[in-house]
PDB file of C-alpha atoms in Angstrom:
ATOM      1  CA  MET A   1     -21.358   6.400 131.012  1.00  0.00           C
ATOM      2  CA  SER A   2     -20.526   4.684 134.431  1.00  0.00           C
ATOM      3  CA  MET A   3     -17.366   5.299 136.406  1.00  0.00           C
ATOM      4  CA  HIS A   4     -16.277   1.561 135.771  1.00  0.00           C
ATOM      5  CA  ASN A   5     -16.865   2.113 132.054  1.00  0.00           C
ATOM      6  CA  ASP A   6     -14.613   5.113 131.780  1.00  0.00           C
ATOM      7  CA  LYS A   7     -11.529   3.108 133.229  1.00  0.00           C
ATOM      8  CA  GLU A   8     -12.554   0.076 131.336  1.00  0.00           C
ATOM      9  CA  GLU A   9     -12.553   2.192 128.214  1.00  0.00           C
ATOM     10  CA  PHE A  10      -9.162   3.748 129.103  1.00  0.00           C
ATOM     11  CA  LEU A  11      -7.411   0.615 129.760  1.00  0.00           C
ATOM     12  CA  GLN A  12      -8.999  -1.229 126.629  1.00  0.00           C
ATOM     13  CA  THR A  13      -7.697   1.641 124.491  1.00  0.00           C
ATOM     14  CA  ILE A  14      -4.197   1.080 125.742  1.00  0.00           C
ATOM     15  CA  LEU A  15      -4.496  -2.618 125.171  1.00  0.00           C
ATOM     16  CA  SER A  16      -5.716  -2.287 121.824  1.00  0.00           C
ATOM     17  CA  TYR A  17      -2.230  -1.113 120.746  1.00  0.00           C
ATOM     18  CA  VAL A  18      -0.382  -3.827 122.584  1.00  0.00           C
ATOM     19  CA  ARG A  19       0.305  -6.442 119.818  1.00  0.00           C
ATOM     20  CA  PHE A  20       1.777  -9.154 121.782  1.00  0.00           C
ATOM     21  CA  PRO A  21      -1.461 -10.978 123.387  1.00  0.00           C
ATOM     22  CA  PHE A  22       0.264 -12.793 126.435  1.00  0.00           C
ATOM     23  CA  ASP A  23       1.353  -9.524 127.979  1.00  0.00           C
ATOM     24  CA  ARG A  24      -2.031  -7.923 127.638  1.00  0.00           C
ATOM     25  CA  LYS A  25      -3.187  -9.427 131.132  1.00  0.00           C
ATOM     26  CA  ALA A  26      -0.229  -8.286 133.097  1.00  0.00           C
ATOM     27  CA  ILE A  27      -0.381  -4.865 131.523  1.00  0.00           C
ATOM     28  CA  TYR A  28      -4.244  -4.413 132.306  1.00  0.00           C
ATOM     29  CA  GLU A  29      -3.736  -5.703 135.841  1.00  0.00           C
ATOM     30  CA  GLU A  30      -0.858  -3.367 136.565  1.00  0.00           C
ATOM     31  CA  LEU A  31      -2.491  -0.407 134.994  1.00  0.00           C
ATOM     32  CA  ASP A  32      -5.535  -1.195 136.928  1.00  0.00           C
ATOM     33  CA  ASN A  33      -3.892  -1.365 140.061  1.00  0.00           C
ATOM     34  CA  HIS A  34      -2.150   1.907 139.473  1.00  0.00           C
ATOM     35  CA  ILE A  35      -5.165   3.702 138.782  1.00  0.00           C
ATOM     36  CA  ASP A  36      -6.942   2.058 141.820  1.00  0.00           C
ATOM     37  CA  ASP A  37      -4.227   3.387 144.023  1.00  0.00           C
ATOM     38  CA  ARG A  38      -4.514   6.816 142.536  1.00  0.00           C
ATOM     39  CA  ILE A  39      -8.210   6.798 143.145  1.00  0.00           C
ATOM     40  CA  HIS A  40      -7.636   6.017 146.752  1.00  0.00           C
ATOM     41  CA  GLU A  41      -5.096   8.745 147.096  1.00  0.00           C
ATOM     42  CA  PHE A  42      -7.223  11.237 145.521  1.00  0.00           C
ATOM     43  CA  ILE A  43     -10.344  10.460 147.641  1.00  0.00           C
ATOM     44  CA  GLY A  44      -7.917  10.670 150.565  1.00  0.00           C
ATOM     45  CA  GLU A  45      -7.256  14.282 149.660  1.00  0.00           C
ATOM     46  CA  GLY A  46     -11.031  15.003 149.801  1.00  0.00           C
ATOM     47  CA  LEU A  47     -12.193  14.018 146.030  1.00  0.00           C
ATOM     48  CA  THR A  48     -15.479  12.276 145.174  1.00  0.00           C
ATOM     49  CA  PRO A  49     -14.728   8.612 143.720  1.00  0.00           C
ATOM     50  CA  GLU A  50     -16.150  10.187 140.577  1.00  0.00           C
ATOM     51  CA  GLN A  51     -13.872  13.107 140.817  1.00  0.00           C
ATOM     52  CA  ALA A  52     -11.113  10.650 142.034  1.00  0.00           C
ATOM     53  CA  LEU A  53     -11.464   8.369 138.991  1.00  0.00           C
ATOM     54  CA  ILE A  54     -11.431  11.263 136.214  1.00  0.00           C
ATOM     55  CA  LYS A  55      -8.342  12.782 138.063  1.00  0.00           C
ATOM     56  CA  ALA A  56      -6.419   9.438 138.124  1.00  0.00           C
ATOM     57  CA  ILE A  57      -7.165   8.897 134.595  1.00  0.00           C
ATOM     58  CA  ASP A  58      -6.353  12.093 133.420  1.00  0.00           C
ATOM     59  CA  THR A  59      -2.824  11.931 135.487  1.00  0.00           C
ATOM     60  CA  MET A  60      -2.231   8.628 133.319  1.00  0.00           C
ATOM     61  CA  GLY A  61      -1.946  10.527 130.287  1.00  0.00           C
ATOM     62  CA  ASN A  62      -3.102   9.824 126.834  1.00  0.00           C
ATOM     63  CA  ALA A  63      -4.239   6.168 126.376  1.00  0.00           C
ATOM     64  CA  LYS A  64      -3.104   5.956 122.817  1.00  0.00           C
ATOM     65  CA  ASN A  65       0.308   7.171 123.568  1.00  0.00           C
ATOM     66  CA  ILE A  66       0.766   4.788 126.431  1.00  0.00           C
ATOM     67  CA  GLY A  67      -0.530   1.712 124.393  1.00  0.00           C
ATOM     68  CA  LYS A  68       2.018   2.715 121.639  1.00  0.00           C
ATOM     69  CA  GLU A  69       4.942   2.994 124.051  1.00  0.00           C
ATOM     70  CA  LEU A  70       4.038  -0.222 125.954  1.00  0.00           C
ATOM     71  CA  ASN A  71       3.806  -1.853 122.286  1.00  0.00           C
ATOM     72  CA  GLN A  72       7.407  -0.844 121.848  1.00  0.00           C
ATOM     73  CA  VAL A  73       8.108  -2.445 125.144  1.00  0.00           C
ATOM     74  CA  HIS A  74       6.455  -5.613 124.670  1.00  0.00           C
ATOM     75  CA  GLN A  75       7.364  -6.248 121.059  1.00  0.00           C
ATOM     76  CA  PRO A  76       5.624  -9.094 119.444  1.00  0.00           C
ATOM     77  CA  LEU A  77       8.839 -10.564 117.892  1.00  0.00           C
ATOM     78  CA  LEU A  78      10.690 -10.660 121.216  1.00  0.00           C
ATOM     79  CA  GLY A  79       7.696 -11.856 123.175  1.00  0.00           C
ATOM     80  CA  TRP A  80       7.207 -14.835 120.655  1.00  0.00           C
ATOM     81  CA  LEU A  81      10.861 -15.757 120.918  1.00  0.00           C
ATOM     82  CA  TRP A  82      10.592 -15.736 124.740  1.00  0.00           C
ATOM     83  CA  LYS A  83       7.205 -17.656 124.959  1.00  0.00           C
ATOM     84  CA  ILE A  84       8.971 -20.337 122.085  1.00  0.00           C
ATOM     85  CA  SER A  85      12.184 -20.687 124.397  1.00  0.00           C
ATOM     86  CA  ASP A  86      10.029 -21.047 127.567  1.00  0.00           C
ATOM     87  CA  ILE A  87       8.077 -23.607 125.803  1.00  0.00           C
ATOM     88  CA  LEU A  88      11.189 -25.462 124.817  1.00  0.00           C
ATOM     89  CA  MET A  89      12.897 -25.245 128.200  1.00  0.00           C
ATOM     90  CA  LYS A  90       9.924 -26.977 129.696  1.00  0.00           C
ATOM     91  CA  ILE A  91      10.103 -29.732 127.337  1.00  0.00           C
ATOM     92  CA  LEU A  92      13.586 -30.378 127.736  1.00  0.00           C
ATOM     93  CA  ALA A  93      13.091 -30.311 131.522  1.00  0.00           C
ATOM     94  CA  ILE A  94      10.909 -33.216 130.873  1.00  0.00           C
TER      95      ILE A  94
END
């Protein structure tokens, strides 16, 4: 499996637990950037890029647990209420 696929699989596993679809892109980008930052940090410490990727993903924790925790924070009901409120405010502004 390629290095990219390892990271992609990890991120997609996390996102599979986030039920509110409008938050997935932002969550993906934030986690992807965090992993990349850790990779660069570990490469700076002397690890190979592949070793750094593995360590960066390992230090993130369990993808299933992360996904479940993020889903609790990004609750679908609250997310939809916010999204509808945002749309209504834009309509009222017009």
